[in-house]
mmCIF file with all atom_site columns, C-alpha atoms in Angstrom:
data_model
loop_
_atom_site.group_PDB
_atom_site.id
_atom_site.type_symbol
_atom_site.label_atom_id
_atom_site.label_alt_id
_atom_site.label_comp_id
_atom_site.label_asym_id
_atom_site.label_entity_id
_atom_site.label_seq_id
_atom_site.pdbx_PDB_ins_code
_atom_site.Cartn_x
_atom_site.Cartn_y
_atom_site.Cartn_z
_atom_site.occupancy
_atom_site.B_iso_or_equiv
_atom_site.pdbx_formal_charge
_atom_site.auth_seq_id
_atom_site.auth_comp_id
_atom_site.auth_asym_id
_atom_site.auth_atom_id
_atom_site.pdbx_PDB_model_num
ATOM 1   C CA . MET A 1 1   ? 73.391  80.046 126.700 1.00 0.00 ? 7   MET A CA 1
ATOM 2   C CA . SER A 1 2   ? 75.785  81.676 124.336 1.00 0.00 ? 8   SER A CA 1
ATOM 3   C CA . LYS A 1 3   ? 75.166  81.271 120.646 1.00 0.00 ? 9   LYS A CA 1
ATOM 4   C CA . TYR A 1 4   ? 77.894  81.127 118.236 1.00 0.00 ? 10  TYR A CA 1
ATOM 5   C CA . TYR A 1 5   ? 77.916  82.137 114.509 1.00 0.00 ? 11  TYR A CA 1
ATOM 6   C CA . VAL A 1 6   ? 80.469  81.750 111.676 1.00 0.00 ? 12  VAL A CA 1
ATOM 7   C CA . VAL A 1 7   ? 80.436  85.016 109.604 1.00 0.00 ? 13  VAL A CA 1
ATOM 8   C CA . SER A 1 8   ? 82.652  86.706 107.168 1.00 0.00 ? 14  SER A CA 1
ATOM 9   C CA . GLY A 1 9   ? 85.171  88.942 108.846 1.00 0.00 ? 15  GLY A CA 1
ATOM 10  C CA . ASP A 1 10  ? 84.452  91.601 106.234 1.00 0.00 ? 16  ASP A CA 1
ATOM 11  C CA . ILE A 1 11  ? 81.138  92.523 107.816 1.00 0.00 ? 17  ILE A CA 1
ATOM 12  C CA . LEU A 1 12  ? 82.403  92.824 111.469 1.00 0.00 ? 18  LEU A CA 1
ATOM 13  C CA . PRO A 1 13  ? 84.041  95.930 112.986 1.00 0.00 ? 19  PRO A CA 1
ATOM 14  C CA . ASP A 1 14  ? 87.878  96.105 112.676 1.00 0.00 ? 20  ASP A CA 1
ATOM 15  C CA . VAL A 1 15  ? 88.191  95.958 116.584 1.00 0.00 ? 21  VAL A CA 1
ATOM 16  C CA . LEU A 1 16  ? 87.249  92.188 116.437 1.00 0.00 ? 22  LEU A CA 1
ATOM 17  C CA . GLU A 1 17  ? 90.144  91.578 113.920 1.00 0.00 ? 23  GLU A CA 1
ATOM 18  C CA . GLN A 1 18  ? 92.357  93.551 116.211 1.00 0.00 ? 24  GLN A CA 1
ATOM 19  C CA . VAL A 1 19  ? 91.471  91.465 119.225 1.00 0.00 ? 25  VAL A CA 1
ATOM 20  C CA . MET A 1 20  ? 92.358  88.434 117.321 1.00 0.00 ? 26  MET A CA 1
ATOM 21  C CA . GLN A 1 21  ? 95.688  89.902 116.217 1.00 0.00 ? 27  GLN A CA 1
ATOM 22  C CA . ALA A 1 22  ? 96.407  90.828 119.913 1.00 0.00 ? 28  ALA A CA 1
ATOM 23  C CA . ARG A 1 23  ? 95.696  87.232 120.995 1.00 0.00 ? 29  ARG A CA 1
ATOM 24  C CA . ILE A 1 24  ? 97.978  85.715 118.455 1.00 0.00 ? 30  ILE A CA 1
ATOM 25  C CA . LEU A 1 25  ? 100.792 88.139 119.365 1.00 0.00 ? 31  LEU A CA 1
ATOM 26  C CA . LEU A 1 26  ? 100.275 86.833 123.053 1.00 0.00 ? 32  LEU A CA 1
ATOM 27  C CA . GLN A 1 27  ? 100.199 83.187 121.972 1.00 0.00 ? 33  GLN A CA 1
ATOM 28  C CA . SER A 1 28  ? 103.174 83.399 119.847 1.00 0.00 ? 34  SER A CA 1
ATOM 29  C CA . GLY A 1 29  ? 105.190 85.282 122.345 1.00 0.00 ? 35  GLY A CA 1
ATOM 30  C CA . LYS A 1 30  ? 105.702 88.441 120.138 1.00 0.00 ? 36  LYS A CA 1
ATOM 31  C CA . ALA A 1 31  ? 104.157 90.166 122.929 1.00 0.00 ? 37  ALA A CA 1
ATOM 32  C CA . LYS A 1 32  ? 104.730 89.540 126.529 1.00 0.00 ? 38  LYS A CA 1
ATOM 33  C CA . ARG A 1 33  ? 101.893 91.272 128.288 1.00 0.00 ? 39  ARG A CA 1
ATOM 34  C CA . ILE A 1 34  ? 98.528  92.356 127.200 1.00 0.00 ? 40  ILE A CA 1
ATOM 35  C CA . SER A 1 35  ? 99.267  95.880 127.423 1.00 0.00 ? 41  SER A CA 1
ATOM 36  C CA . GLU A 1 36  ? 102.161 95.361 124.931 1.00 0.00 ? 42  GLU A CA 1
ATOM 37  C CA . ALA A 1 37  ? 99.882  93.368 122.422 1.00 0.00 ? 43  ALA A CA 1
ATOM 38  C CA . VAL A 1 38  ? 96.799  95.970 122.392 1.00 0.00 ? 44  VAL A CA 1
ATOM 39  C CA . LYS A 1 39  ? 99.440  98.780 121.854 1.00 0.00 ? 45  LYS A CA 1
ATOM 40  C CA . MET A 1 40  ? 100.885 97.074 118.988 1.00 0.00 ? 46  MET A CA 1
ATOM 41  C CA . VAL A 1 41  ? 97.504  96.424 117.173 1.00 0.00 ? 47  VAL A CA 1
ATOM 42  C CA . GLY A 1 42  ? 95.930  99.846 118.053 1.00 0.00 ? 48  GLY A CA 1
ATOM 43  C CA . ILE A 1 43  ? 93.112  98.955 120.674 1.00 0.00 ? 49  ILE A CA 1
ATOM 44  C CA . SER A 1 44  ? 92.605  99.558 124.411 1.00 0.00 ? 50  SER A CA 1
ATOM 45  C CA . ARG A 1 45  ? 93.025  97.021 127.090 1.00 0.00 ? 51  ARG A CA 1
ATOM 46  C CA . GLY A 1 46  ? 89.317  97.494 127.966 1.00 0.00 ? 52  GLY A CA 1
ATOM 47  C CA . THR A 1 47  ? 88.368  96.632 124.273 1.00 0.00 ? 53  THR A CA 1
ATOM 48  C CA . TYR A 1 48  ? 90.604  93.566 124.518 1.00 0.00 ? 54  TYR A CA 1
ATOM 49  C CA . TYR A 1 49  ? 88.933  92.244 127.701 1.00 0.00 ? 55  TYR A CA 1
ATOM 50  C CA . LYS A 1 50  ? 85.482  93.103 126.313 1.00 0.00 ? 56  LYS A CA 1
ATOM 51  C CA . TYR A 1 51  ? 85.810  90.675 123.161 1.00 0.00 ? 57  TYR A CA 1
ATOM 52  C CA . LYS A 1 52  ? 88.743  88.337 124.041 1.00 0.00 ? 58  LYS A CA 1
ATOM 53  C CA . ASP A 1 53  ? 86.482  85.421 125.131 1.00 0.00 ? 59  ASP A CA 1
ATOM 54  C CA . ALA A 1 54  ? 83.949  86.009 122.329 1.00 0.00 ? 60  ALA A CA 1
ATOM 55  C CA . VAL A 1 55  ? 85.812  86.012 119.207 1.00 0.00 ? 61  VAL A CA 1
ATOM 56  C CA . PHE A 1 56  ? 87.438  83.069 117.586 1.00 0.00 ? 62  PHE A CA 1
ATOM 57  C CA . SER A 1 57  ? 89.171  82.381 114.494 1.00 0.00 ? 63  SER A CA 1
ATOM 58  C CA . PHE A 1 58  ? 87.900  79.931 111.993 1.00 0.00 ? 64  PHE A CA 1
ATOM 59  C CA . ASN A 1 59  ? 89.811  78.324 109.105 1.00 0.00 ? 65  ASN A CA 1
ATOM 60  C CA . ALA A 1 60  ? 87.617  75.995 106.855 1.00 0.00 ? 66  ALA A CA 1
ATOM 61  C CA . GLU A 1 61  ? 90.572  74.180 105.637 1.00 0.00 ? 67  GLU A CA 1
ATOM 62  C CA . GLN A 1 62  ? 91.848  73.368 108.989 1.00 0.00 ? 68  GLN A CA 1
ATOM 63  C CA . SER A 1 63  ? 91.491  69.566 109.293 1.00 0.00 ? 69  SER A CA 1
ATOM 64  C CA . ASN A 1 64  ? 92.128  69.645 113.023 1.00 0.00 ? 70  ASN A CA 1
ATOM 65  C CA . ARG A 1 65  ? 90.005  71.924 115.227 1.00 0.00 ? 71  ARG A CA 1
ATOM 66  C CA . LYS A 1 66  ? 90.885  72.250 118.880 1.00 0.00 ? 72  LYS A CA 1
ATOM 67  C CA . ALA A 1 67  ? 89.101  73.526 121.911 1.00 0.00 ? 73  ALA A CA 1
ATOM 68  C CA . ILE A 1 68  ? 90.018  74.062 125.513 1.00 0.00 ? 74  ILE A CA 1
ATOM 69  C CA . ILE A 1 69  ? 87.233  73.669 128.229 1.00 0.00 ? 75  ILE A CA 1
ATOM 70  C CA . SER A 1 70  ? 87.738  74.533 131.746 1.00 0.00 ? 76  SER A CA 1
ATOM 71  C CA . LEU A 1 71  ? 85.973  72.547 134.436 1.00 0.00 ? 77  LEU A CA 1
ATOM 72  C CA . ILE A 1 72  ? 85.407  72.477 138.196 1.00 0.00 ? 78  ILE A CA 1
ATOM 73  C CA . LEU A 1 73  ? 84.600  69.168 139.320 1.00 0.00 ? 79  LEU A CA 1
ATOM 74  C CA . ARG A 1 74  ? 83.504  67.605 142.613 1.00 0.00 ? 80  ARG A CA 1
ATOM 75  C CA . ASN A 1 75  ? 86.122  65.259 144.084 1.00 0.00 ? 81  ASN A CA 1
ATOM 76  C CA . GLU A 1 76  ? 84.131  61.926 143.651 1.00 0.00 ? 82  GLU A CA 1
ATOM 77  C CA . LYS A 1 77  ? 85.291  58.610 142.420 1.00 0.00 ? 83  LYS A CA 1
ATOM 78  C CA . GLY A 1 78  ? 84.793  58.431 138.658 1.00 0.00 ? 84  GLY A CA 1
ATOM 79  C CA . THR A 1 79  ? 83.914  61.961 138.019 1.00 0.00 ? 85  THR A CA 1
ATOM 80  C CA . LEU A 1 80  ? 86.641  62.869 135.252 1.00 0.00 ? 86  LEU A CA 1
ATOM 81  C CA . SER A 1 81  ? 86.080  59.264 133.814 1.00 0.00 ? 87  SER A CA 1
ATOM 82  C CA . LYS A 1 82  ? 82.379  60.101 133.413 1.00 0.00 ? 88  LYS A CA 1
ATOM 83  C CA . VAL A 1 83  ? 83.325  63.458 131.702 1.00 0.00 ? 89  VAL A CA 1
ATOM 84  C CA . LEU A 1 84  ? 85.498  61.727 129.532 1.00 0.00 ? 90  LEU A CA 1
ATOM 85  C CA . SER A 1 85  ? 83.184  59.010 128.516 1.00 0.00 ? 91  SER A CA 1
ATOM 86  C CA . LEU A 1 86  ? 80.651  61.807 127.513 1.00 0.00 ? 92  LEU A CA 1
ATOM 87  C CA . VAL A 1 87  ? 83.339  63.534 125.460 1.00 0.00 ? 93  VAL A CA 1
ATOM 88  C CA . SER A 1 88  ? 84.188  60.253 123.982 1.00 0.00 ? 94  SER A CA 1
ATOM 89  C CA . VAL A 1 89  ? 80.577  59.442 122.870 1.00 0.00 ? 95  VAL A CA 1
ATOM 90  C CA . LYS A 1 90  ? 80.381  62.834 121.111 1.00 0.00 ? 96  LYS A CA 1
ATOM 91  C CA . GLN A 1 91  ? 83.354  61.663 118.841 1.00 0.00 ? 97  GLN A CA 1
ATOM 92  C CA . VAL A 1 92  ? 85.818  64.030 120.502 1.00 0.00 ? 98  VAL A CA 1
ATOM 93  C CA . ASN A 1 93  ? 89.442  62.988 121.084 1.00 0.00 ? 99  ASN A CA 1
ATOM 94  C CA . VAL A 1 94  ? 91.139  64.328 124.323 1.00 0.00 ? 100 VAL A CA 1
ATOM 95  C CA . LEU A 1 95  ? 94.542  65.771 123.477 1.00 0.00 ? 101 LEU A CA 1
ATOM 96  C CA . ALA A 1 96  ? 95.640  66.817 127.012 1.00 0.00 ? 102 ALA A CA 1
ATOM 97  C CA . ILE A 1 97  ? 94.405  66.914 130.656 1.00 0.00 ? 103 ILE A CA 1
ATOM 98  C CA . ASN A 1 98  ? 95.519  69.365 133.213 1.00 0.00 ? 104 ASN A CA 1
ATOM 99  C CA . GLN A 1 99  ? 94.299  68.694 136.751 1.00 0.00 ? 105 GLN A CA 1
ATOM 100 C CA . THR A 1 100 ? 94.823  70.310 140.005 1.00 0.00 ? 106 THR A CA 1
ATOM 101 C CA . ILE A 1 101 ? 94.888  68.465 143.351 1.00 0.00 ? 107 ILE A CA 1
ATOM 102 C CA . PRO A 1 102 ? 91.509  68.458 144.712 1.00 0.00 ? 108 PRO A CA 1
ATOM 103 C CA . ILE A 1 103 ? 91.043  71.127 147.444 1.00 0.00 ? 109 ILE A CA 1
ATOM 104 C CA . ASN A 1 104 ? 88.017  71.387 149.658 1.00 0.00 ? 110 ASN A CA 1
ATOM 105 C CA . GLY A 1 105 ? 86.480  68.637 147.536 1.00 0.00 ? 111 GLY A CA 1
ATOM 106 C CA . ILE A 1 106 ? 86.882  70.482 144.291 1.00 0.00 ? 112 ILE A CA 1
ATOM 107 C CA . ALA A 1 107 ? 89.371  69.998 141.491 1.00 0.00 ? 113 ALA A CA 1
ATOM 108 C CA . ASN A 1 108 ? 90.031  72.281 138.553 1.00 0.00 ? 114 ASN A CA 1
ATOM 109 C CA . VAL A 1 109 ? 90.511  70.504 135.214 1.00 0.00 ? 115 VAL A CA 1
ATOM 110 C CA . ALA A 1 110 ? 91.406  71.775 131.707 1.00 0.00 ? 116 ALA A CA 1
ATOM 111 C CA . LEU A 1 111 ? 90.672  69.533 128.837 1.00 0.00 ? 117 LEU A CA 1
ATOM 112 C CA . THR A 1 112 ? 92.253  70.129 125.319 1.00 0.00 ? 118 THR A CA 1
ATOM 113 C CA . LEU A 1 113 ? 90.105  68.510 122.743 1.00 0.00 ? 119 LEU A CA 1
ATOM 114 C CA . ASP A 1 114 ? 90.343  67.756 119.115 1.00 0.00 ? 120 ASP A CA 1
ATOM 115 C CA . ILE A 1 115 ? 86.528  68.583 118.054 1.00 0.00 ? 121 ILE A CA 1
ATOM 116 C CA . SER A 1 116 ? 87.205  67.979 114.175 1.00 0.00 ? 122 SER A CA 1
ATOM 117 C CA . ASP A 1 117 ? 84.658  65.147 114.397 1.00 0.00 ? 123 ASP A CA 1
ATOM 118 C CA . LEU A 1 118 ? 82.187  66.710 116.904 1.00 0.00 ? 124 LEU A CA 1
ATOM 119 C CA . GLU A 1 119 ? 78.707  65.750 116.375 1.00 0.00 ? 125 GLU A CA 1
ATOM 120 C CA . ILE A 1 120 ? 77.140  68.741 118.032 1.00 0.00 ? 126 ILE A CA 1
ATOM 121 C CA . SER A 1 121 ? 78.023  72.427 118.524 1.00 0.00 ? 127 SER A CA 1
ATOM 122 C CA . ILE A 1 122 ? 80.967  72.977 121.071 1.00 0.00 ? 128 ILE A CA 1
ATOM 123 C CA . GLN A 1 123 ? 78.557  75.074 123.095 1.00 0.00 ? 129 GLN A CA 1
ATOM 124 C CA . SER A 1 124 ? 76.149  72.143 123.146 1.00 0.00 ? 130 SER A CA 1
ATOM 125 C CA . LEU A 1 125 ? 78.916  69.888 124.428 1.00 0.00 ? 131 LEU A CA 1
ATOM 126 C CA . VAL A 1 126 ? 79.882  72.308 127.111 1.00 0.00 ? 132 VAL A CA 1
ATOM 127 C CA . SER A 1 127 ? 76.250  72.554 128.264 1.00 0.00 ? 133 SER A CA 1
ATOM 128 C CA . LEU A 1 128 ? 76.026  68.740 128.286 1.00 0.00 ? 134 LEU A CA 1
ATOM 129 C CA . ILE A 1 129 ? 79.162  68.589 130.370 1.00 0.00 ? 135 ILE A CA 1
ATOM 130 C CA . GLU A 1 130 ? 77.889  71.230 132.792 1.00 0.00 ? 136 GLU A CA 1
ATOM 131 C CA . ALA A 1 131 ? 74.537  69.511 133.237 1.00 0.00 ? 137 ALA A CA 1
ATOM 132 C CA . MET A 1 132 ? 76.320  66.435 134.787 1.00 0.00 ? 138 MET A CA 1
ATOM 133 C CA . PRO A 1 133 ? 75.711  66.193 138.529 1.00 0.00 ? 139 PRO A CA 1
ATOM 134 C CA . MET A 1 134 ? 79.443  66.069 139.513 1.00 0.00 ? 140 MET A CA 1
ATOM 135 C CA . VAL A 1 135 ? 80.247  69.179 137.354 1.00 0.00 ? 141 VAL A CA 1
ATOM 136 C CA . GLU A 1 136 ? 80.000  72.290 139.195 1.00 0.00 ? 142 GLU A CA 1
ATOM 137 C CA . LYS A 1 137 ? 81.120  74.589 136.169 1.00 0.00 ? 143 LYS A CA 1
ATOM 138 C CA . ALA A 1 138 ? 82.199  74.213 132.591 1.00 0.00 ? 144 ALA A CA 1
ATOM 139 C CA . ASP A 1 139 ? 83.497  77.006 130.423 1.00 0.00 ? 145 ASP A CA 1
ATOM 140 C CA . LEU A 1 140 ? 84.641  77.333 126.950 1.00 0.00 ? 146 LEU A CA 1
ATOM 141 C CA . VAL A 1 141 ? 88.168  78.855 126.972 1.00 0.00 ? 147 VAL A CA 1
ATOM 142 C CA . ALA A 1 142 ? 89.054  78.796 123.386 1.00 0.00 ? 148 ALA A CA 1
ATOM 143 C CA . VAL A 1 143 ? 88.351  77.352 120.027 1.00 0.00 ? 149 VAL A CA 1
ATOM 144 C CA . GLU A 1 144 ? 90.778  76.994 117.208 1.00 0.00 ? 150 GLU A CA 1
#
């Protein structure tokens, strides 16, 4: 189980800030490809891939925190409803749901969540979701 910490960027290696800058360039469209973004910030593609899923920005003044969770769900009646009920109980607002058509009894779902009022850590929420019997896998994709 992954642990997350909020620490001052001043004590972290510069490479982590550069990974965040590359991610922002990609999200904003200022860089079209990863190779372009990493060249702009001065890091290697390998460095970007090593840290891209482990470094997130944090803004204490931000009133609206968001997270994206990727799920692999069994195609059973009520599966998504049960996941959404759990999310709701933890004071999380669902902003968007993207779901594929189930193939071979499995559906991919991406949940974009407002976690401003989340009562537990985001990793704890992901663990609770993944522990549900109809959930094959749950991954934290991004936190803002």
